[in-house]
PDB file of N, CA and C in Angstrom:
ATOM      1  N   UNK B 257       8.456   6.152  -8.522  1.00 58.00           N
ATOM      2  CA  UNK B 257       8.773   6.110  -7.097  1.00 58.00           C
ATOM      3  C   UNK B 257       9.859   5.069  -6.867  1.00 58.00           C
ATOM      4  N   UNK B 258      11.129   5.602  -6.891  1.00 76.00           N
ATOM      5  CA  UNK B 258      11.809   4.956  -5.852  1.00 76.00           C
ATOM      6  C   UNK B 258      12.101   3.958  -4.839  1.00 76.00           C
ATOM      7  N   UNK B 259      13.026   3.431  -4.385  1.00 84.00           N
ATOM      8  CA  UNK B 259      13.356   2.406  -3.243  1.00 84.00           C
ATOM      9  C   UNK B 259      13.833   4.019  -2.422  1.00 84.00           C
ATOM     10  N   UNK B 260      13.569   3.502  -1.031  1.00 90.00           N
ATOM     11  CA  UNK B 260      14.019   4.391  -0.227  1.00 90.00           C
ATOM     12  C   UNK B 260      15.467   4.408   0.208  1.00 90.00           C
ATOM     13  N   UNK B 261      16.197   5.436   0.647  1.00 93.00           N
ATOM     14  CA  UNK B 261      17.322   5.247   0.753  1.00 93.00           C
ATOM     15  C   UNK B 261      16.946   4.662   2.566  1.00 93.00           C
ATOM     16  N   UNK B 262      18.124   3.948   3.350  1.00 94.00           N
ATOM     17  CA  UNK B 262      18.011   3.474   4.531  1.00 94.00           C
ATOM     18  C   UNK B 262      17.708   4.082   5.634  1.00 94.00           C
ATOM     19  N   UNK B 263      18.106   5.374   5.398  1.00 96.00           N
ATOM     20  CA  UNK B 263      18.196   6.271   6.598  1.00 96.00           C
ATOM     21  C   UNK B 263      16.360   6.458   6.709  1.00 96.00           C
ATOM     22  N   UNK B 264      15.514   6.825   5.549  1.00 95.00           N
ATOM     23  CA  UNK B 264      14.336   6.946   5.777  1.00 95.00           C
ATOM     24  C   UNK B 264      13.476   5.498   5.767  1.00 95.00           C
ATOM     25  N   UNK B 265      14.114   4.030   5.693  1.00 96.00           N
ATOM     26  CA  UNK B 265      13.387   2.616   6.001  1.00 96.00           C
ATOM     27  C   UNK B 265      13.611   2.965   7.713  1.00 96.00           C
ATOM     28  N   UNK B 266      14.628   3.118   8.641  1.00 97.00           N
ATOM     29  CA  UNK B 266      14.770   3.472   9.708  1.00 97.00           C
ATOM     30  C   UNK B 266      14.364   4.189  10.511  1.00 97.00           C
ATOM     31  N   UNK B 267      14.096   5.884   9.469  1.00 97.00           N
ATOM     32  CA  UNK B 267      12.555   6.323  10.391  1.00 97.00           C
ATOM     33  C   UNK B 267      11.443   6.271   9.961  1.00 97.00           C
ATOM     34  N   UNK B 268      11.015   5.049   9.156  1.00 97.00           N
ATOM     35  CA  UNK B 268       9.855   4.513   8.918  1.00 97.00           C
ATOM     36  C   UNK B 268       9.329   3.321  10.179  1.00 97.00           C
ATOM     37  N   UNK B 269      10.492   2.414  10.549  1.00 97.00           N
ATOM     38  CA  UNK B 269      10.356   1.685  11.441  1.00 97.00           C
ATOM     39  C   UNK B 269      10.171   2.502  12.622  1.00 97.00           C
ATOM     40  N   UNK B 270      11.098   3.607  13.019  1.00 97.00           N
ATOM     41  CA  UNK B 270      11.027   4.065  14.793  1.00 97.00           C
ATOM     42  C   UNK B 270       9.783   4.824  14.428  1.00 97.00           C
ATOM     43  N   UNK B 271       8.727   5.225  13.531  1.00 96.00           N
ATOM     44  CA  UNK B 271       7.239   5.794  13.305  1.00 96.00           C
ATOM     45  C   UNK B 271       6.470   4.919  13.458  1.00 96.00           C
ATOM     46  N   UNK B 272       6.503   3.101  12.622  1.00 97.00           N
ATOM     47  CA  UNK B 272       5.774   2.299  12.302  1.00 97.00           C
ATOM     48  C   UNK B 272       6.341   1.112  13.257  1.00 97.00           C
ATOM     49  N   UNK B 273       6.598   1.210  14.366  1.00 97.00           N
ATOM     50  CA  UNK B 273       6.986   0.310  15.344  1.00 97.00           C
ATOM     51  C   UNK B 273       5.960  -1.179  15.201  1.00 97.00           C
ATOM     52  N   UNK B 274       6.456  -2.380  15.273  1.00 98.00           N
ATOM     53  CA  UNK B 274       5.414  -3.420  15.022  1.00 98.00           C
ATOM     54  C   UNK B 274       4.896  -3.483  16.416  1.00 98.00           C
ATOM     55  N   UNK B 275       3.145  -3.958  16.642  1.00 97.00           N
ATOM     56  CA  UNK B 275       2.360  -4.236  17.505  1.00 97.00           C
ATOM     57  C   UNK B 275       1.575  -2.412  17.424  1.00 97.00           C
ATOM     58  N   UNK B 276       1.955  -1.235  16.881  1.00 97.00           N
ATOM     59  CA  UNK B 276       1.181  -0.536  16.517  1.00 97.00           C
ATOM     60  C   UNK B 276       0.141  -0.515  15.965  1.00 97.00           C
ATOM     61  N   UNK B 277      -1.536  -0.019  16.071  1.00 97.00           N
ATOM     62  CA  UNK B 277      -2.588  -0.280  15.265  1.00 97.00           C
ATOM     63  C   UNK B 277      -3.074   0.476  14.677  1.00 97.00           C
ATOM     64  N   UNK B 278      -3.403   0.457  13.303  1.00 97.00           N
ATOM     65  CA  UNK B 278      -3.687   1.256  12.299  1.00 97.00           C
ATOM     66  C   UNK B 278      -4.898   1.206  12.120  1.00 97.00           C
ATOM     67  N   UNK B 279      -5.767   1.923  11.545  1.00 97.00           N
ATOM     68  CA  UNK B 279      -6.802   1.896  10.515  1.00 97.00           C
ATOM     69  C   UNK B 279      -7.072   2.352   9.507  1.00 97.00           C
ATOM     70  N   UNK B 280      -7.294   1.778   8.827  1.00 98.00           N
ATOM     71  CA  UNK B 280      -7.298   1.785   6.685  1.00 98.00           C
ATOM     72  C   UNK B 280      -8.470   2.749   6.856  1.00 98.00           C
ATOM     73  N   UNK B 281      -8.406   3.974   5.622  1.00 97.00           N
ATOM     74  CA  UNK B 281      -9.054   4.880   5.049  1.00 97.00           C
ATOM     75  C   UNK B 281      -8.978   4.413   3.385  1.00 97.00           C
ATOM     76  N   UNK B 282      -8.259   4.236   2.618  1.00 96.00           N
ATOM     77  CA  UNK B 282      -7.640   3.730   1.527  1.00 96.00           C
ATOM     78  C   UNK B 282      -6.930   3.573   1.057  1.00 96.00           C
ATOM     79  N   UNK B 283      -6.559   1.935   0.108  1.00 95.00           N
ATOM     80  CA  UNK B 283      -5.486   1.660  -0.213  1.00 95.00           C
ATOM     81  C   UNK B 283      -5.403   2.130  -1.909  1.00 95.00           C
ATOM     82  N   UNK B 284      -4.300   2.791  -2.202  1.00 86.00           N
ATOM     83  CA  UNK B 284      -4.293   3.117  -3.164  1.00 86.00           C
ATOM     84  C   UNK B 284      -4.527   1.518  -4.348  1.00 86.00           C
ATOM     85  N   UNK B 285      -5.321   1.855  -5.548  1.00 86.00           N
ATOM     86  CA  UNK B 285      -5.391   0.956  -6.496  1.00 86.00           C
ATOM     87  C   UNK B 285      -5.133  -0.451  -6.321  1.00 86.00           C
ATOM     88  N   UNK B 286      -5.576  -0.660  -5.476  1.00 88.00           N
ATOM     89  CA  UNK B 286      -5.865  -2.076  -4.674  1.00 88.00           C
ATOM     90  C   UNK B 286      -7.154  -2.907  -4.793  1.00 88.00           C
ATOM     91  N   UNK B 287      -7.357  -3.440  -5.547  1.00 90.00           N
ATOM     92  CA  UNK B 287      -8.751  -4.063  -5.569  1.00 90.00           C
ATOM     93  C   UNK B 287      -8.983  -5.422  -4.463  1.00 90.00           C
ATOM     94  N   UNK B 288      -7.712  -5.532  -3.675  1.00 92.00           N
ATOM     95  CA  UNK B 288      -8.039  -6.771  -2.606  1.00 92.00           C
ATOM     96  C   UNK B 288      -8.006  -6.135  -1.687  1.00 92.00           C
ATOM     97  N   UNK B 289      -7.774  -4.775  -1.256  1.00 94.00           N
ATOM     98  CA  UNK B 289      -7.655  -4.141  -0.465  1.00 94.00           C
ATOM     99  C   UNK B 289      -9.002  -4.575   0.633  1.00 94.00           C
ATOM    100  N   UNK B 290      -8.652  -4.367   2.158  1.00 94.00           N
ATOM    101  CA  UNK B 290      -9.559  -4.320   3.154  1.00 94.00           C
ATOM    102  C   UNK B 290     -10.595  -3.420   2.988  1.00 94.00           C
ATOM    103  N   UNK B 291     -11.764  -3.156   3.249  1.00 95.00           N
ATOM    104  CA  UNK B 291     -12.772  -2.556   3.559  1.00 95.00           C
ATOM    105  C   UNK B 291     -12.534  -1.265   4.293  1.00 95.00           C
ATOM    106  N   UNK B 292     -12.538   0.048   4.147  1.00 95.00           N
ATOM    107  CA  UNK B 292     -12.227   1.578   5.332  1.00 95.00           C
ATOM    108  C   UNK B 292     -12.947   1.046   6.173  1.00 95.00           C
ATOM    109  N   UNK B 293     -11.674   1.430   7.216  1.00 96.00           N
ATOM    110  CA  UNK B 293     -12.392   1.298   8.676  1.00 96.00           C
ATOM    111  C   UNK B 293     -11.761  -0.060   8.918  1.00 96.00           C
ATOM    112  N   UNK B 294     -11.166  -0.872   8.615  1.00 97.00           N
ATOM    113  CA  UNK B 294     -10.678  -2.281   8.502  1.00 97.00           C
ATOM    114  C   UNK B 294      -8.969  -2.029   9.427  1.00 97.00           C
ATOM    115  N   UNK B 295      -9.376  -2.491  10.792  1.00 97.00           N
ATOM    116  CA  UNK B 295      -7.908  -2.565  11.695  1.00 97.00           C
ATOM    117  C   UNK B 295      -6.965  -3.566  11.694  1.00 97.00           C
ATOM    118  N   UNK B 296      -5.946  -3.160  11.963  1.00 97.00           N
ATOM    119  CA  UNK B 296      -4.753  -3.990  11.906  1.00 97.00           C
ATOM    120  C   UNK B 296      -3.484  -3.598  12.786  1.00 97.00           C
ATOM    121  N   UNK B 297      -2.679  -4.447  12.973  1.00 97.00           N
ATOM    122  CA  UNK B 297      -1.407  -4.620  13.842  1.00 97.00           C
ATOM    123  C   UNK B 297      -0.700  -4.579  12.995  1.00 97.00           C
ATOM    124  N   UNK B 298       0.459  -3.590  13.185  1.00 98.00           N
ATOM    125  CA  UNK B 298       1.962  -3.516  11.819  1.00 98.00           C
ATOM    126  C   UNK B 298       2.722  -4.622  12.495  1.00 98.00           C
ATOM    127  N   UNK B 299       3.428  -5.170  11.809  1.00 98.00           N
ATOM    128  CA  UNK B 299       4.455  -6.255  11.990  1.00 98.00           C
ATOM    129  C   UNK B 299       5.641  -5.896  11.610  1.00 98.00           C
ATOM    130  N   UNK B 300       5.971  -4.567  10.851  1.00 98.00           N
ATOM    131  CA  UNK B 300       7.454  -4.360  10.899  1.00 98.00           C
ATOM    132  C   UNK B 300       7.212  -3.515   9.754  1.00 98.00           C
ATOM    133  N   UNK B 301       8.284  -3.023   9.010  1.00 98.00           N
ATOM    134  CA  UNK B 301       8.314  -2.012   7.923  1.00 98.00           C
ATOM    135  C   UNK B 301       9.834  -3.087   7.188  1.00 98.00           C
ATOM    136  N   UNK B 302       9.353  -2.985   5.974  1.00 97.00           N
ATOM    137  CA  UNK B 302      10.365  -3.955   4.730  1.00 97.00           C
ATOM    138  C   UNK B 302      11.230  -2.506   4.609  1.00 97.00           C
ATOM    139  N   UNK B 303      12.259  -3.575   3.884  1.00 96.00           N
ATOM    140  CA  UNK B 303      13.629  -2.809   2.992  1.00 96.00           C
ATOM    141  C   UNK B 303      13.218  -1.708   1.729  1.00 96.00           C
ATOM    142  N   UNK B 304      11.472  -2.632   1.618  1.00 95.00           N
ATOM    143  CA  UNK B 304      11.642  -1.289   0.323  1.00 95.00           C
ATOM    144  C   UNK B 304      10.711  -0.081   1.057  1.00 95.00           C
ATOM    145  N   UNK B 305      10.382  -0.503   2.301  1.00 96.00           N
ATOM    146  CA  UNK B 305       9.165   1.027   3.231  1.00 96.00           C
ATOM    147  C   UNK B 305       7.804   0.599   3.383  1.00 96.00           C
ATOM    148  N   UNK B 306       7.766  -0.152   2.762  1.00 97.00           N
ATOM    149  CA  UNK B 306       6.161  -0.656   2.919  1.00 97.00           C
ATOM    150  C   UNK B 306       6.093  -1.370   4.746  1.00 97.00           C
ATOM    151  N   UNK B 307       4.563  -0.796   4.835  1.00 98.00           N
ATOM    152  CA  UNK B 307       4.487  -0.920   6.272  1.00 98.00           C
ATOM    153  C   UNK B 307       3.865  -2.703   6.271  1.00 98.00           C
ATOM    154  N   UNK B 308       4.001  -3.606   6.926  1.00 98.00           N
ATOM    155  CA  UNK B 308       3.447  -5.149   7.014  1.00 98.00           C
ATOM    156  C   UNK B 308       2.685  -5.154   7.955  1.00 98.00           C
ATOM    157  N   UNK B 309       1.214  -5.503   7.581  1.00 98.00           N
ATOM    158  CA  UNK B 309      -0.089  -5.358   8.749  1.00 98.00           C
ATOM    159  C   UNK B 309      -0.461  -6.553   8.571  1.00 98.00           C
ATOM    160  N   UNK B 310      -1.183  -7.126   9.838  1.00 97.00           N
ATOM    161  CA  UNK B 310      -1.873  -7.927   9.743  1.00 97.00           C
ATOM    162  C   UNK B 310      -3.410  -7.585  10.260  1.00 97.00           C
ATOM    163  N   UNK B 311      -4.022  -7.392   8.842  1.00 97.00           N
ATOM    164  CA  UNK B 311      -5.179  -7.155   9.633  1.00 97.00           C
ATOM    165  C   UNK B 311      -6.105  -7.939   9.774  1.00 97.00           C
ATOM    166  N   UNK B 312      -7.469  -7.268  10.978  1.00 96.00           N
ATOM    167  CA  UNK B 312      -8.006  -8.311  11.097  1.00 96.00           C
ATOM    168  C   UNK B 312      -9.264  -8.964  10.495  1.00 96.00           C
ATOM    169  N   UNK B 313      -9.204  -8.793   9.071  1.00 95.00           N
ATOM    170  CA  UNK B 313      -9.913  -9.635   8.170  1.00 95.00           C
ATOM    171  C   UNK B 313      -9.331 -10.460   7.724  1.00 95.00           C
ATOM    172  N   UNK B 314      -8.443 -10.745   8.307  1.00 95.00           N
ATOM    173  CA  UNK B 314      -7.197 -11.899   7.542  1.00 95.00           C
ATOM    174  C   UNK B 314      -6.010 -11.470   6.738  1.00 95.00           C
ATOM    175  N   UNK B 315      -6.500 -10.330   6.089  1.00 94.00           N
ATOM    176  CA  UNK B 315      -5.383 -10.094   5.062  1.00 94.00           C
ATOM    177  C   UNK B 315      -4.306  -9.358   5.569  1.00 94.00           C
ATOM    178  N   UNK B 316      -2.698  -9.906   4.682  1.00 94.00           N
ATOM    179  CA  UNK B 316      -1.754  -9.361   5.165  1.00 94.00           C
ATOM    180  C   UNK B 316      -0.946  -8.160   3.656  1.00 94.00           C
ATOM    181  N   UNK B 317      -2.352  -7.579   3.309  1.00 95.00           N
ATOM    182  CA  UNK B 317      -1.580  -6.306   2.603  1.00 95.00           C
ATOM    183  C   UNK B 317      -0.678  -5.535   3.077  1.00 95.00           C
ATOM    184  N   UNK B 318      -0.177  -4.884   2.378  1.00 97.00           N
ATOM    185  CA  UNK B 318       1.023  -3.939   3.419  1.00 97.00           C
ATOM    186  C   UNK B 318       0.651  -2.900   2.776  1.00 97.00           C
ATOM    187  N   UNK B 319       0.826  -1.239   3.612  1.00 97.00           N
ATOM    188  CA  UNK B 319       0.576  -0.256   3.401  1.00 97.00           C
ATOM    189  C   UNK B 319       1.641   0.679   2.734  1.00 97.00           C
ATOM    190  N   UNK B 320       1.955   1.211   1.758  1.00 95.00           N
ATOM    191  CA  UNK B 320       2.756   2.133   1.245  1.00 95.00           C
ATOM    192  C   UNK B 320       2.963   3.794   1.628  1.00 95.00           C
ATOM    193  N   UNK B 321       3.375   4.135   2.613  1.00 93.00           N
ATOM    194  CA  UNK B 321       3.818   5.211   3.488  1.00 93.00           C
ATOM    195  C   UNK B 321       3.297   6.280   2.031  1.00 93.00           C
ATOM    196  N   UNK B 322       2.660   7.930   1.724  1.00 91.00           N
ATOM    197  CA  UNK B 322       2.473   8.893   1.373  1.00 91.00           C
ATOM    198  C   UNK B 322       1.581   8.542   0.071  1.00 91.00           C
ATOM    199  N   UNK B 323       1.126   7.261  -0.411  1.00 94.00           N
ATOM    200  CA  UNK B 323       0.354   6.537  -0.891  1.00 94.00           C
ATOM    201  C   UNK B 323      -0.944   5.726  -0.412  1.00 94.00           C
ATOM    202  N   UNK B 324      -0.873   4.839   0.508  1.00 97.00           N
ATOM    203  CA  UNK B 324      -2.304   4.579   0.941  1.00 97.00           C
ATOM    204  C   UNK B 324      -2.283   6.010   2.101  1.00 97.00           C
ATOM    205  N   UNK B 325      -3.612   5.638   2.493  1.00 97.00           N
ATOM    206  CA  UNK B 325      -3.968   6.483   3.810  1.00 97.00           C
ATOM    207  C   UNK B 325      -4.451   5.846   4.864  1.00 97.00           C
ATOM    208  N   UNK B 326      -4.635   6.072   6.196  1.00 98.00           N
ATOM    209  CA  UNK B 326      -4.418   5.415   7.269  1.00 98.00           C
ATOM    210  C   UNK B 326      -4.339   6.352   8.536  1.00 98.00           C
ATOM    211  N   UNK B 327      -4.581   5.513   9.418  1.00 96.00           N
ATOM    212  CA  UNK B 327      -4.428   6.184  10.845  1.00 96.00           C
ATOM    213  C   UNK B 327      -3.738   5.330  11.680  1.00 96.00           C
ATOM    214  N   UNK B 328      -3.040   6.164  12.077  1.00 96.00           N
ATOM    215  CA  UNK B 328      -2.560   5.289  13.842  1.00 96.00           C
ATOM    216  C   UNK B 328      -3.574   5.466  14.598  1.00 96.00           C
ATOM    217  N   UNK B 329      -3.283   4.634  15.243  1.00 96.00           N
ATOM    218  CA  UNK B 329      -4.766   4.660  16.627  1.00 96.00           C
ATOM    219  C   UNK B 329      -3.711   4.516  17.757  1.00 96.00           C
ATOM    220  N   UNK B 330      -4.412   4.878  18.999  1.00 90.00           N
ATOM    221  CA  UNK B 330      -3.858   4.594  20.041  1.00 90.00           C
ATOM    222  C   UNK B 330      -3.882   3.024  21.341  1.00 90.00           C
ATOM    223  N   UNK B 331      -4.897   2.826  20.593  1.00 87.00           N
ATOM    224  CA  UNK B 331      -5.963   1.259  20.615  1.00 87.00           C
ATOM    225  C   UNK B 331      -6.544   1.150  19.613  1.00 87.00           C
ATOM    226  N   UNK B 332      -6.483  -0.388  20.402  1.00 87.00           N
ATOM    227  CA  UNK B 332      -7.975  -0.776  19.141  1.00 87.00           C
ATOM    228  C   UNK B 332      -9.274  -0.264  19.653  1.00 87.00           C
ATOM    229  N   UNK B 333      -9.916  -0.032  18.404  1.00 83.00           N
ATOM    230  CA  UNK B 333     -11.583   0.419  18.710  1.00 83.00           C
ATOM    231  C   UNK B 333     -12.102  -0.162  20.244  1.00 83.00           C
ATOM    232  N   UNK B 334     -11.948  -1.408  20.283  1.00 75.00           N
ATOM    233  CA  UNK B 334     -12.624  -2.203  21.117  1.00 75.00           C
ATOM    234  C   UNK B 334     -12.047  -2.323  22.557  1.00 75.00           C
ATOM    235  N   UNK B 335     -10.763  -1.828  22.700  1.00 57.00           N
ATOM    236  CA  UNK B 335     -10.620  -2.105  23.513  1.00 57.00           C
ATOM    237  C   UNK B 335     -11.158  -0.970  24.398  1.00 57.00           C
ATOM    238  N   UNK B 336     -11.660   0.522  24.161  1.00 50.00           N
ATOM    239  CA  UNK B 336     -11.955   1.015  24.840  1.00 50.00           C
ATOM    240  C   UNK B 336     -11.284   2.504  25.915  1.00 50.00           C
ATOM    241  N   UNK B 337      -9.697   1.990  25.361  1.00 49.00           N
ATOM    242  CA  UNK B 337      -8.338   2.712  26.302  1.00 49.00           C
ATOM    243  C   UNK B 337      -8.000   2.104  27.317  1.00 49.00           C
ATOM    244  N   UNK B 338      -8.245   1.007  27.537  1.00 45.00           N
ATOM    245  CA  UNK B 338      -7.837  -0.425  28.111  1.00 45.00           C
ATOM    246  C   UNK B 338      -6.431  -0.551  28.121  1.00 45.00           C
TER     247      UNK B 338
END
């Protein structure tokens, strides 16, 4: 796998906008990986595509676009649609 060419880091960002919230299903071959079901806030998408979360167990793994799996959410769980 590849570095991405720019044009697709660019529509990785206008998809993975930061302050978006995700939730982890699984991270590929990750043994520090968060727990499924484990939410987080993206903080931006890097040069090489990887998405930057901060989630909220503390950890700041980053997600690998067609490799881990994941959801956008529209909120967080908690907030309800707040």
């Amino acid at each position: 796998m590849g570095f991405p060419s720019r044009e697709e880091v660019e529509r990785l960002r206008s998809i993975y906008p930061p302050g978006r919230i995700v939730m982890l299903v699984e991270m590929h071959d990750e043994p520090q990986a968060p727990p499924e079901g484990t939410v987080g806030e993206i903080r931006g998408v890097d040069d090489a595509g990887q998405i930057l979360v901060r989630w909220d167990n503390g950890s700041s793994l980053s997600l690998i676009p067609l490799v881990d799996k994941f959801y956008l959410l529209k909120h967080r769980p908690e907030d309800n649609g707040k």
